[in-house]
Tab-separated table of C-alpha atoms (C1' of nucleotides) in Angstrom:
chain	number	residue	atom	x	y	z
B	3	MET	CA	-12.497	-11.059	0.667
B	4	THR	CA	-10.348	-10.188	2.977
B	5	THR	CA	-11.210	-9.394	6.137
B	6	LEU	CA	-9.434	-7.757	9.237
B	7	SER	CA	-10.065	-8.258	12.931
B	8	PHE	CA	-8.402	-8.291	15.984
B	9	GLU	CA	-7.036	-11.521	17.610
B	10	ASP	CA	-4.673	-11.555	20.729
B	11	GLY	CA	-3.179	-7.806	20.242
B	12	THR	CA	-2.631	-8.410	16.665
B	13	ILE	CA	-3.974	-7.459	13.338
B	14	ARG	CA	-5.174	-10.822	11.617
B	15	VAL	CA	-5.859	-10.292	7.515
B	16	ASP	CA	-7.911	-13.682	6.346
B	17	ASP	CA	-7.014	-14.183	2.412
B	18	PRO	CA	-5.064	-10.871	1.953
B	19	PRO	CA	-5.166	-9.488	-1.439
B	20	ASP	CA	-2.924	-10.640	-4.298
B	21	GLY	CA	0.382	-8.564	-4.135
B	22	LEU	CA	-0.250	-7.364	-0.959
B	23	SER	CA	3.512	-6.825	1.196
B	24	LEU	CA	4.021	-5.067	3.743
B	25	PRO	CA	7.102	-5.271	5.934
B	26	PHE	CA	4.820	-5.586	8.915
B	27	LEU	CA	2.832	-8.253	7.988
B	28	GLU	CA	3.698	-11.175	8.647
B	29	SER	CA	2.445	-15.168	8.034
B	30	ASP	CA	1.772	-17.263	11.052
B	31	PRO	CA	2.088	-20.995	10.341
B	32	ARG	CA	1.033	-22.558	13.201
B	33	SER	CA	-2.651	-20.971	12.061
B	34	GLY	CA	-2.008	-20.259	8.822
B	35	THR	CA	-3.072	-16.750	8.210
B	36	THR	CA	-1.349	-13.230	7.883
B	37	ARG	CA	-0.567	-10.734	10.983
B	38	ALA	CA	0.642	-7.466	12.162
B	39	PRO	CA	0.746	-5.979	15.057
B	40	ALA	CA	-2.413	-4.097	16.202
B	41	PHE	CA	-0.715	-0.797	16.087
B	42	ARG	CA	0.080	-0.949	12.613
B	43	TYR	CA	-3.765	-1.033	12.370
B	44	ALA	CA	-3.920	2.494	10.760
B	45	ALA	CA	-1.279	1.907	8.069
B	46	LEU	CA	-2.738	-0.867	7.288
B	47	THR	CA	-5.905	0.072	6.034
B	48	ASP	CA	-4.457	3.033	4.346
B	49	VAL	CA	-2.917	0.435	2.110
B	50	LEU	CA	-5.671	-1.034	1.457
B	51	ASP	CA	-7.627	2.315	1.067
B	52	GLY	CA	-4.984	2.871	-1.222
B	53	ARG	CA	-5.267	-0.306	-3.005
B	54	ASP	CA	-9.104	-0.077	-4.381
B	55	ASP	CA	-9.369	-3.624	-2.259
B	56	ALA	CA	-13.073	-4.054	-0.926
B	57	TYR	CA	-12.330	-5.291	2.668
B	58	ASP	CA	-14.259	-6.501	5.823
B	59	ASP	CA	-12.997	-4.500	8.406
B	60	ARG	CA	-14.045	-6.474	11.893
B	61	VAL	CA	-11.501	-4.188	13.631
B	62	GLY	CA	-12.781	-0.636	13.302
B	63	THR	CA	-16.196	-1.373	14.873
B	64	TRP	CA	-16.601	0.458	18.125
B	65	GLY	CA	-19.013	3.267	16.906
B	66	SER	CA	-18.666	5.893	17.621
B	67	LEU	CA	-19.981	8.392	21.158
B	68	SER	CA	-21.519	12.135	21.093
B	69	LEU	CA	-19.340	14.277	23.158
B	70	SER	CA	-19.664	18.194	24.637
B	71	THR	CA	-17.207	20.170	26.483
B	72	ALA	CA	-17.325	23.485	28.168
B	73	TYR	CA	-13.732	24.330	28.003
B	74	GLU	CA	-13.050	26.626	26.125
B	75	LEU	CA	-9.595	26.540	24.637
B	76	ARG	CA	-6.570	28.729	25.012
B	77	ASP	CA	-5.129	29.944	22.132
B	78	TYR	CA	-1.507	27.847	22.485
B	79	GLN	CA	-4.191	24.741	23.598
B	80	ARG	CA	-6.344	25.189	20.230
B	81	GLU	CA	-3.044	25.186	18.626
B	82	ALA	CA	-1.704	22.320	20.084
B	83	LEU	CA	-4.866	19.925	19.187
B	84	GLU	CA	-4.936	21.610	15.231
B	85	ALA	CA	-1.184	20.482	15.156
B	86	TRP	CA	-1.877	17.063	16.153
B	87	GLN	CA	-5.554	16.443	13.640
B	88	ALA	CA	-3.274	17.730	10.950
B	89	ASN	CA	-0.756	15.259	11.717
B	90	HIS	CA	-3.564	11.876	11.258
B	91	HIS	CA	-4.987	12.230	14.812
B	92	ARG	CA	-1.177	10.971	16.009
B	93	GLY	CA	1.597	12.588	17.744
B	94	VAL	CA	2.700	14.410	20.997
B	95	ILE	CA	2.085	17.314	23.038
B	96	GLU	CA	4.906	18.623	25.087
B	97	LEU	CA	3.289	20.654	27.092
B	98	PRO	CA	4.417	22.290	31.131
B	99	THR	CA	2.622	21.409	34.479
B	100	GLY	CA	-0.198	23.267	34.843
B	101	ALA	CA	-0.405	24.402	30.895
B	102	GLY	CA	-4.042	22.169	31.084
B	103	LYS	CA	-2.645	19.053	28.657
B	104	THR	CA	-5.836	17.728	30.717
B	105	VAL	CA	-8.072	20.128	28.826
B	106	VAL	CA	-6.138	19.068	24.947
B	107	ALA	CA	-6.536	15.995	25.726
B	108	ILE	CA	-10.781	15.845	26.672
B	109	GLY	CA	-11.059	18.366	22.545
B	110	ALA	CA	-9.694	15.442	20.992
B	111	MET	CA	-12.155	13.243	22.208
B	112	VAL	CA	-14.495	15.738	21.685
B	113	ALA	CA	-12.935	15.846	18.293
B	114	ARG	CA	-12.736	12.336	17.823
B	115	GLY	CA	-16.126	11.394	19.124
B	116	VAL	CA	-14.831	7.782	19.903
B	117	PRO	CA	-14.369	5.268	22.600
B	118	THR	CA	-11.345	6.398	24.172
B	119	LEU	CA	-8.414	4.706	26.523
B	120	VAL	CA	-6.776	7.078	28.690
B	121	VAL	CA	-3.101	5.401	30.279
B	122	VAL	CA	-2.008	7.454	33.345
B	123	PRO	CA	0.964	5.802	35.502
B	124	THR	CA	-0.549	6.493	38.611
B	125	VAL	CA	-3.718	5.603	40.980
B	126	ASP	CA	-3.943	9.455	41.864
B	127	LEU	CA	-3.699	10.302	38.133
B	128	LEU	CA	-6.218	8.008	37.684
B	129	THR	CA	-8.522	8.933	39.752
B	130	GLN	CA	-7.962	12.476	39.006
B	131	TRP	CA	-9.005	11.990	35.010
B	132	ARG	CA	-11.780	10.040	35.893
B	133	ARG	CA	-13.096	12.998	38.237
B	134	GLU	CA	-12.788	15.596	35.488
B	135	LEU	CA	-13.891	13.062	32.728
B	136	ALA	CA	-17.206	12.308	34.456
B	137	ALA	CA	-17.703	16.388	35.137
B	138	GLU	CA	-17.295	17.125	31.380
B	139	PHE	CA	-18.576	14.264	29.668
B	140	ASP	CA	-22.344	11.741	30.111
B	141	VAL	CA	-20.965	8.726	29.296
B	142	GLU	CA	-19.834	6.044	31.774
B	143	ILE	CA	-15.961	6.514	32.343
B	144	GLY	CA	-14.829	3.400	33.123
B	145	GLN	CA	-11.337	2.295	35.221
B	146	PHE	CA	-8.609	-0.446	34.823
B	147	GLY	CA	-6.240	-0.353	37.774
B	148	GLY	CA	-6.739	0.330	41.858
B	149	GLY	CA	-8.837	-2.812	42.117
B	150	VAL	CA	-11.495	-2.245	39.403
B	151	GLN	CA	-11.623	-3.521	36.390
B	152	GLU	CA	-14.910	-1.885	34.633
B	153	GLN	CA	-14.690	-1.035	31.523
B	154	GLY	CA	-16.866	1.585	29.617
B	155	PRO	CA	-16.932	3.577	26.333
B	156	ILE	CA	-14.273	5.706	28.113
B	157	THR	CA	-11.887	4.047	30.159
B	158	VAL	CA	-8.908	4.966	32.225
B	159	SER	CA	-6.351	2.443	33.738
B	160	THR	CA	-2.707	2.695	34.717
B	161	TYR	CA	0.251	1.407	32.870
B	162	ASP	CA	0.567	-1.673	34.534
B	163	SER	CA	-3.038	-2.414	34.273
B	164	ALA	CA	-3.217	-1.637	30.237
B	165	TYR	CA	-0.075	-4.015	30.140
B	166	LEU	CA	-2.605	-6.783	31.207
B	167	ARG	CA	-5.509	-6.161	29.083
B	168	ALA	CA	-3.662	-4.717	25.889
B	169	ASP	CA	-4.218	-7.745	23.987
B	170	ASP	CA	-7.816	-8.129	24.733
B	171	VAL	CA	-9.346	-5.362	25.520
B	172	GLY	CA	-7.132	-3.751	21.925
B	173	GLY	CA	-9.666	-3.599	19.605
B	174	ASP	CA	-11.933	-1.928	21.532
B	175	PHE	CA	-11.089	1.390	21.648
B	176	GLY	CA	-10.567	4.402	18.531
B	177	PHE	CA	-8.819	7.158	20.219
B	178	VAL	CA	-5.809	6.665	23.114
B	179	VAL	CA	-4.133	8.985	25.315
B	180	PHE	CA	-1.296	8.334	27.174
B	181	ASP	CA	-0.902	10.563	29.638
B	182	GLU	CA	2.848	11.406	30.360
B	183	VAL	CA	4.363	9.746	27.378
B	184	HIS	CA	7.484	9.724	28.235
B	185	HIS	CA	6.493	5.782	30.731
B	186	LEU	CA	5.881	4.040	26.689
B	187	GLY	CA	9.734	4.228	26.627
B	188	GLY	CA	9.770	1.617	28.731
B	189	GLU	CA	11.079	-1.898	27.749
B	190	GLY	CA	7.741	-3.026	28.964
B	191	TYR	CA	5.230	-0.457	28.242
B	192	ARG	CA	6.257	0.064	25.094
B	193	ASP	CA	4.080	-3.321	24.393
B	194	ILE	CA	0.725	-1.657	25.799
B	195	ALA	CA	1.033	0.925	22.494
B	196	ARG	CA	1.449	-1.981	20.041
B	197	LEU	CA	-1.099	-4.500	21.549
B	198	LEU	CA	-3.918	-1.573	20.651
B	199	ALA	CA	-4.814	-0.779	17.878
B	200	ALA	CA	-6.837	2.521	17.999
B	201	PRO	CA	-5.530	4.583	15.172
B	202	ALA	CA	-5.716	7.980	16.338
B	203	ARG	CA	-2.941	8.587	19.485
B	204	MET	CA	-1.580	11.317	22.191
B	205	GLY	CA	0.731	11.109	24.196
B	206	LEU	CA	0.846	14.433	26.912
B	207	THR	CA	3.702	14.820	28.312
B	208	ALA	CA	6.091	17.906	29.865
B	209	THR	CA	9.653	16.013	29.175
B	210	PHE	CA	9.395	14.090	25.998
B	211	GLU	CA	12.976	13.479	25.263
B	212	ARG	CA	14.495	9.996	27.601
B	213	PRO	CA	18.120	10.354	27.787
B	214	ASP	CA	18.751	7.078	27.197
B	215	GLY	CA	16.805	7.701	23.258
B	216	ALA	CA	13.721	5.767	23.628
B	217	HIS	CA	11.758	8.879	22.609
B	218	GLU	CA	11.618	7.341	19.556
B	219	VAL	CA	10.505	4.111	20.213
B	220	VAL	CA	7.257	6.320	21.139
B	221	ALA	CA	7.274	8.259	18.451
B	222	GLU	CA	7.171	5.601	16.605
B	223	LEU	CA	3.898	3.918	18.287
B	224	VAL	CA	2.373	6.677	18.977
B	225	GLY	CA	3.816	9.860	16.263
B	226	PRO	CA	6.155	12.319	16.420
B	227	ARG	CA	6.281	15.550	18.931
B	228	VAL	CA	3.827	17.836	17.001
B	229	PHE	CA	3.415	20.625	19.081
B	230	ALA	CA	5.619	21.661	21.676
B	231	LEU	CA	5.917	25.312	24.808
B	232	ASP	CA	8.363	25.261	27.611
B	233	VAL	CA	8.257	26.749	30.783
B	234	ASP	CA	9.740	29.576	29.535
B	235	ASP	CA	7.126	30.354	26.709
B	236	LEU	CA	3.864	30.550	29.309
B	237	SER	CA	5.721	32.093	32.599
B	238	GLY	CA	4.121	35.005	33.502
B	239	ASP	CA	0.904	34.701	31.335
B	240	HIS	CA	-0.189	31.287	31.827
B	241	LEU	CA	2.160	30.135	34.378
B	242	ALA	CA	3.648	31.987	37.089
B	243	ASP	CA	7.283	34.140	36.840
B	244	TYR	CA	10.138	32.575	38.421
B	245	ASP	CA	13.979	33.187	39.645
B	246	ILE	CA	15.620	30.573	40.264
B	247	LYS	CA	19.183	31.078	43.109
B	248	ARG	CA	22.200	28.625	43.327
B	249	ILE	CA	23.472	28.495	47.002
B	250	GLU	CA	26.724	26.844	47.095
B	251	VAL	CA	27.893	25.390	49.878
B	252	GLY	CA	30.880	23.510	51.509
B	253	LEU	CA	32.072	20.405	53.209
B	254	SER	CA	33.478	19.956	55.678
B	255	ALA	CA	36.529	19.055	56.954
B	256	ALA	CA	35.407	15.370	57.685
B	257	GLU	CA	33.077	15.461	54.344
B	258	ARG	CA	35.757	16.581	53.044
B	259	GLU	CA	37.725	14.410	54.027
B	260	ALA	CA	34.810	11.049	53.298
B	261	TYR	CA	34.445	12.782	49.644
B	262	ASP	CA	37.479	12.917	48.770
B	263	GLU	CA	38.919	9.049	49.948
B	264	ALA	CA	35.567	7.583	48.033
B	265	GLN	CA	35.962	9.563	45.010
B	266	GLU	CA	39.668	8.812	44.544
B	267	THR	CA	39.001	4.911	45.501
B	268	PHE	CA	36.757	5.760	42.211
B	269	VAL	CA	38.829	7.768	40.446
B	270	ASP	CA	41.442	5.664	40.501
B	271	TYR	CA	39.585	2.401	39.476
B	272	LEU	CA	38.805	4.267	36.484
B	273	ARG	CA	42.607	5.075	35.401
B	274	THR	CA	44.033	1.265	36.160
B	275	SER	CA	41.327	-0.648	34.197
B	276	ASN	CA	40.778	1.301	31.178
B	277	LEU	CA	37.548	1.970	31.534
B	278	ASP	CA	36.552	5.254	29.982
B	279	MET	CA	33.298	7.252	32.053
B	280	ARG	CA	31.248	9.686	29.348
B	281	SER	CA	28.237	8.415	29.133
B	282	GLY	CA	25.597	6.579	31.797
B	283	ALA	CA	26.528	3.583	29.147
B	284	ASP	CA	30.319	3.478	30.604
B	285	TYR	CA	28.432	3.221	34.088
B	286	GLN	CA	26.380	0.743	33.437
B	287	LYS	CA	29.520	-1.222	31.837
B	288	LEU	CA	31.457	-0.766	34.618
B	289	VAL	CA	27.711	-1.587	37.342
B	290	MET	CA	28.174	-5.578	34.877
B	291	ARG	CA	32.084	-5.640	35.517
B	292	SER	CA	31.111	-4.987	39.504
B	293	GLY	CA	29.239	-7.817	39.200
B	294	ASN	CA	32.454	-10.338	39.245
B	295	ASP	CA	34.868	-7.984	39.570
B	296	PRO	CA	35.387	-7.179	43.429
B	297	ARG	CA	37.558	-3.971	42.421
B	298	ALA	CA	34.412	-2.826	40.199
B	299	ARG	CA	31.900	-3.391	43.333
B	300	GLU	CA	34.446	-1.313	45.214
B	301	ALA	CA	34.608	1.234	42.989
B	302	LEU	CA	31.081	1.818	42.486
B	303	LEU	CA	30.306	1.970	46.299
B	304	ALA	CA	32.738	4.084	47.021
B	305	LYS	CA	31.269	6.043	44.474
B	306	GLN	CA	28.049	5.827	46.526
B	307	ARG	CA	29.353	6.956	49.334
B	308	ALA	CA	30.686	10.146	47.744
B	309	ARG	CA	27.464	10.731	46.461
B	310	ARG	CA	26.100	10.121	49.579
B	311	VAL	CA	28.568	12.694	51.567
B	312	MET	CA	27.759	15.766	48.904
B	313	MET	CA	24.367	15.303	48.959
B	314	ASN	CA	23.614	15.258	52.577
B	315	ALA	CA	25.979	17.155	53.195
B	316	ASP	CA	25.771	19.544	56.988
B	317	ALA	CA	26.079	22.681	55.273
B	318	LYS	CA	22.722	21.968	52.719
B	319	VAL	CA	21.028	21.249	56.455
B	320	ASP	CA	22.346	25.473	57.758
B	321	ARG	CA	21.686	26.521	54.498
B	322	LEU	CA	17.757	25.259	55.027
B	323	ALA	CA	17.208	26.339	57.879
B	324	GLU	CA	18.055	30.290	57.179
B	325	ILE	CA	15.619	29.685	53.440
B	326	LEU	CA	13.000	28.880	56.094
B	327	ASP	CA	13.806	31.565	57.755
B	328	ARG	CA	13.359	34.244	55.463
B	329	HIS	CA	10.192	32.730	53.668
B	330	ARG	CA	7.843	32.011	56.980
B	331	ASP	CA	4.724	33.421	55.636
B	332	ASP	CA	5.569	31.319	51.823
B	333	ARG	CA	4.902	27.618	51.154
B	334	VAL	CA	7.485	25.506	50.881
B	335	ILE	CA	8.315	22.535	49.104
B	336	VAL	CA	11.652	20.847	50.184
B	337	PHE	CA	13.392	18.501	47.803
B	338	THR	CA	15.884	16.337	48.476
B	339	ALA	CA	17.468	12.498	46.645
B	340	HIS	CA	17.351	10.601	49.392
B	341	THR	CA	14.744	9.715	52.307
B	342	ASP	CA	17.170	9.658	55.052
B	343	LEU	CA	17.742	13.364	54.799
B	344	VAL	CA	13.535	13.548	54.539
B	345	TYR	CA	13.288	11.751	58.128
B	346	ARG	CA	16.585	14.371	59.540
B	347	LEU	CA	14.751	17.723	58.406
B	348	SER	CA	11.480	16.420	59.385
B	349	GLU	CA	12.825	16.059	62.974
B	350	ARG	CA	14.831	19.168	63.216
B	351	PHE	CA	12.806	21.342	61.129
B	352	LEU	CA	9.039	20.345	62.699
B	353	LEU	CA	8.291	19.706	58.757
B	354	PRO	CA	5.571	17.100	57.319
B	355	ALA	CA	7.499	14.097	55.669
B	356	ILE	CA	6.256	13.040	52.735
B	357	THR	CA	7.897	9.955	51.359
B	358	ASN	CA	7.400	5.738	49.266
B	359	GLU	CA	6.915	4.883	52.976
B	360	THR	CA	3.994	6.959	53.604
B	361	GLY	CA	1.057	5.533	53.433
B	362	ALA	CA	-2.524	6.600	51.106
B	363	ALA	CA	-4.360	7.873	53.591
B	364	GLU	CA	-1.408	9.513	55.070
B	365	ARG	CA	-0.541	11.307	52.549
B	366	ARG	CA	-4.116	12.315	51.218
B	367	GLU	CA	-4.482	13.902	54.735
B	368	LEU	CA	-1.214	15.671	54.737
B	369	LEU	CA	-1.321	17.230	51.841
B	370	ASP	CA	-5.063	18.939	51.723
B	371	ARG	CA	-3.565	20.384	55.279
B	372	PHE	CA	-0.961	22.131	52.980
B	373	ARG	CA	-3.801	23.153	50.890
B	374	THR	CA	-6.208	24.151	53.439
B	375	GLY	CA	-2.834	26.660	54.958
B	376	THR	CA	-2.673	24.154	58.111
B	377	TYR	CA	0.701	23.250	57.023
B	378	SER	CA	3.439	26.407	54.795
B	379	ARG	CA	5.451	23.307	54.597
B	380	VAL	CA	6.119	20.237	53.230
B	381	VAL	CA	9.471	18.211	53.102
B	382	THR	CA	9.872	15.323	49.828
B	383	ALA	CA	12.499	13.024	47.913
B	384	ASN	CA	11.095	11.677	45.371
B	385	VAL	CA	7.417	11.203	45.560
B	386	LEU	CA	6.109	14.864	44.318
B	387	ASP	CA	7.976	14.300	41.257
B	388	GLU	CA	5.498	13.127	38.949
B	389	GLY	CA	1.458	12.124	39.353
B	390	VAL	CA	0.336	13.638	42.195
B	391	ASP	CA	-1.541	16.660	42.968
B	392	VAL	CA	0.429	19.293	44.741
B	393	PRO	CA	-1.087	22.049	46.124
B	394	ASP	CA	0.179	24.986	44.891
B	395	ALA	CA	3.123	26.138	46.822
B	396	ASN	CA	5.359	29.350	45.973
B	397	VAL	CA	8.889	28.374	46.930
B	398	ALA	CA	10.514	25.171	46.268
B	399	VAL	CA	14.378	24.583	47.531
B	400	VAL	CA	15.480	21.370	45.990
B	401	LEU	CA	18.140	20.643	48.075
B	402	SER	CA	19.768	17.533	46.284
B	403	GLY	CA	18.565	15.809	43.237
B	404	SER	CA	19.828	13.315	40.534
B	405	GLY	CA	21.166	14.977	36.999
B	406	SER	CA	18.130	14.620	35.356
B	407	GLU	CA	16.079	17.155	33.678
B	408	ARG	CA	13.250	16.211	33.698
B	409	GLU	CA	12.891	15.769	37.987
B	410	PHE	CA	14.086	19.487	37.665
B	411	THR	CA	11.121	20.280	35.525
B	412	GLN	CA	8.996	18.435	37.011
B	413	ARG	CA	10.006	20.506	40.536
B	414	LEU	CA	9.714	23.849	39.077
B	415	GLY	CA	6.056	23.137	37.100
B	416	ARG	CA	5.404	22.561	41.483
B	417	ILE	CA	5.459	26.236	42.058
B	418	LEU	CA	4.379	27.851	38.544
B	419	ARG	CA	0.393	27.911	39.162
B	420	PRO	CA	0.285	32.053	38.481
B	421	LYS	CA	-0.114	33.436	42.193
B	422	ALA	CA	-3.710	35.885	42.802
B	423	ASP	CA	-1.196	38.304	43.554
B	424	GLY	CA	1.221	37.819	41.290
B	425	ARG	CA	4.352	37.125	42.971
B	426	ARG	CA	7.197	35.447	41.413
B	427	ALA	CA	8.074	32.248	42.136
B	428	LEU	CA	11.762	31.297	44.190
B	429	LEU	CA	13.199	27.667	43.367
B	430	TYR	CA	16.342	27.413	45.189
B	431	GLU	CA	18.743	24.892	44.580
B	432	VAL	CA	21.245	23.926	46.740
B	433	VAL	CA	24.718	22.983	45.479
B	434	THR	CA	27.992	21.442	47.588
B	435	GLU	CA	30.978	23.026	45.290
B	436	GLU	CA	33.966	21.557	44.257
B	437	THR	CA	32.130	18.099	43.974
B	438	ALA	CA	30.403	16.160	41.335
B	439	GLU	CA	27.195	17.289	42.354
B	440	GLU	CA	28.501	20.413	40.217
B	441	ASN	CA	28.074	18.308	37.310
B	442	VAL	CA	25.059	17.084	38.092
B	443	ALA	CA	23.283	20.372	38.448
B	444	ALA	CA	24.964	21.545	35.461
B	445	ARG	CA	23.263	18.047	33.489
B	446	ARG	CA	20.050	18.524	34.883
B	447	ARG	CA	19.518	22.238	33.634
B	448	GLY	CA	20.222	20.720	30.487
R	5	DT	C1'	-12.359	-3.269	52.667
R	6	DT	C1'	-7.950	-3.154	54.966
R	7	DG	C1'	-3.493	-3.000	56.209
R	8	DA	C1'	0.508	-5.532	55.686
R	9	DC	C1'	3.376	-8.081	52.931
R	10	DT	C1'	5.968	-9.393	48.274
R	11	DC	C1'	7.265	-9.303	43.847
R	12	DA	C1'	8.104	-6.350	39.064
R	13	DA	C1'	9.121	-2.619	36.584
R	14	DC	C1'	11.314	1.410	36.432
R	15	DA	C1'	14.066	5.406	36.590
R	16	DT	C1'	18.756	7.580	37.903
R	17	DC	C1'	23.767	5.545	37.724
R	18	DC	C1'	29.330	10.575	34.632
R	19	DT	C1'	36.247	11.903	35.328
R	20	DT	C1'	38.485	15.822	32.751
R	21	DT	C1'	41.637	12.105	29.261
R	22	DG	C1'	43.344	9.996	24.885
R	23	DC	C1'	41.888	7.482	20.861
R	24	DT	C1'	39.474	6.372	16.269
R	25	DA	C1'	36.047	7.397	12.097
R	26	DC	C1'	34.209	10.235	10.230
R	27	DA	C1'	31.323	13.893	8.659
R	28	DA	C1'	30.768	18.764	7.641
M	29	DT	C1'	41.424	20.864	9.589
M	30	DT	C1'	37.854	21.036	13.445
M	31	DG	C1'	34.457	18.936	14.990
M	32	DT	C1'	31.246	15.514	16.718
M	33	DA	C1'	29.950	10.943	17.509
M	34	DG	C1'	31.952	7.188	18.454
M	35	DG	C1'	29.558	1.280	20.361
M	36	DT	C1'	26.487	-3.309	24.418
M	37	DT	C1'	26.000	-9.648	26.587
M	38	DT	C1'	21.637	-10.321	32.992
M	39	DC	C1'	22.288	-5.739	37.301
M	40	DC	C1'	26.607	-2.867	43.051
M	41	DA	C1'	22.212	0.696	45.198
M	42	DT	C1'	18.139	3.535	46.330
M	43	DG	C1'	14.061	5.384	45.573
M	44	DT	C1'	9.046	4.992	43.841
M	45	DT	C1'	4.613	2.276	42.063
M	46	DG	C1'	0.973	-0.951	41.043
M	47	DA	C1'	-0.806	-5.898	41.551
M	48	DG	C1'	-1.146	-9.214	43.379
M	49	DT	C1'	-1.865	-12.621	47.808
M	50	DC	C1'	-3.118	-13.418	52.014
M	51	DA	C1'	-5.310	-12.878	56.769
DNA sequence: TTGACTCAACATCCTTTGCTACAA
DNA sequence: TTGTAGGTTTCCATGTTGAGTCA
């Protein structure tokens, strides 16, 4: 009889029925068996069921869990859950930060009632999920990551640990939830989803699409986007109303000279080297050339000098002074692109700073003080963009940033938790005029 | 257990012009 | 005609994280 079993991230098929031919089924001459990548398990059983072939399934033996929740889903959360269920328990749900993605996943766990793996990008998120799940469910919550390797009926794992464990435990879960699922498009991380057999799959993110197009890979591994709401769909109702104010500043004479000089070096190289610069891929080409072409390298370094000048312009610091003054009674988060500037601002305005160099303990204490109101301001580069539970603020100042739509959405999301007094949130975007930053800013606004 | 360290992985990185092939 | 997409061969720098190692 045909037998299916999980083996090292694959589904091993012994004695396949006659005439069974599937594009993803490969014979493995070394062991004399037939195999499929584990993530094809659901498709494989669908075909076998359709053919009325009797088979012995030793993969889907994870049993069931009896779970219940006290959560009352909001309308849109219920819709999201139903859309996912209607798509055979696969797919990505796109909801803005603060819209309660976790709750949707909890609803799905209750509905499925099978051992579940939750995969998250950071240890911080791992802790949050564990806390939430432990409060909600009466089962042991396991953990892979942060120095702990304990499997439970429901287990929360970092992407890194999941990558290391997937071929081993990939047959133990009937449901997998990928938080911040856009990470799954990364070259290495996508293997996690390939090595898991779980037929039910849910991806959660605020920004599904990736500039490199890898969301298509994610859609193949987890399922297509089945439900999406953006910030504007929920603002005023479940999220705070907000305004975006764009402030343009100029460069000083010295900065302008430095910027123009560097930019000219860059553009000049493009002109004389037959290099079009229309997409990220073209930029990548320049990077490759710079490996053995000194002129290309010089052009690239010049471009970086120009970026530094425009993103860290002195006038931005002056403008920040005014903004901080105007919002003396508000809770403000200041974002930059470079850590240098974070420390410069921290010194000048006596702002608590958080960067990658800030240790875990110090970071926790700082955010705690921000939460309780001891601090009303904080300055950071990219640390607080994602995966950290950031206390509520109502004013964000984006002094500089990348052209990433995702980064912008995440930063905006930091001020959108509904305000008790119904106040509107406010995001300042400070842009250096007559520089490439105008393009950068346009790109991130989609 | 903690802290300092190293390493690997991931993400971003984009001028203003013309050319070609192809689809609508 | 008009508009739009076009294709790929290991990597300049900066920011950030998780895992692993060692004291």
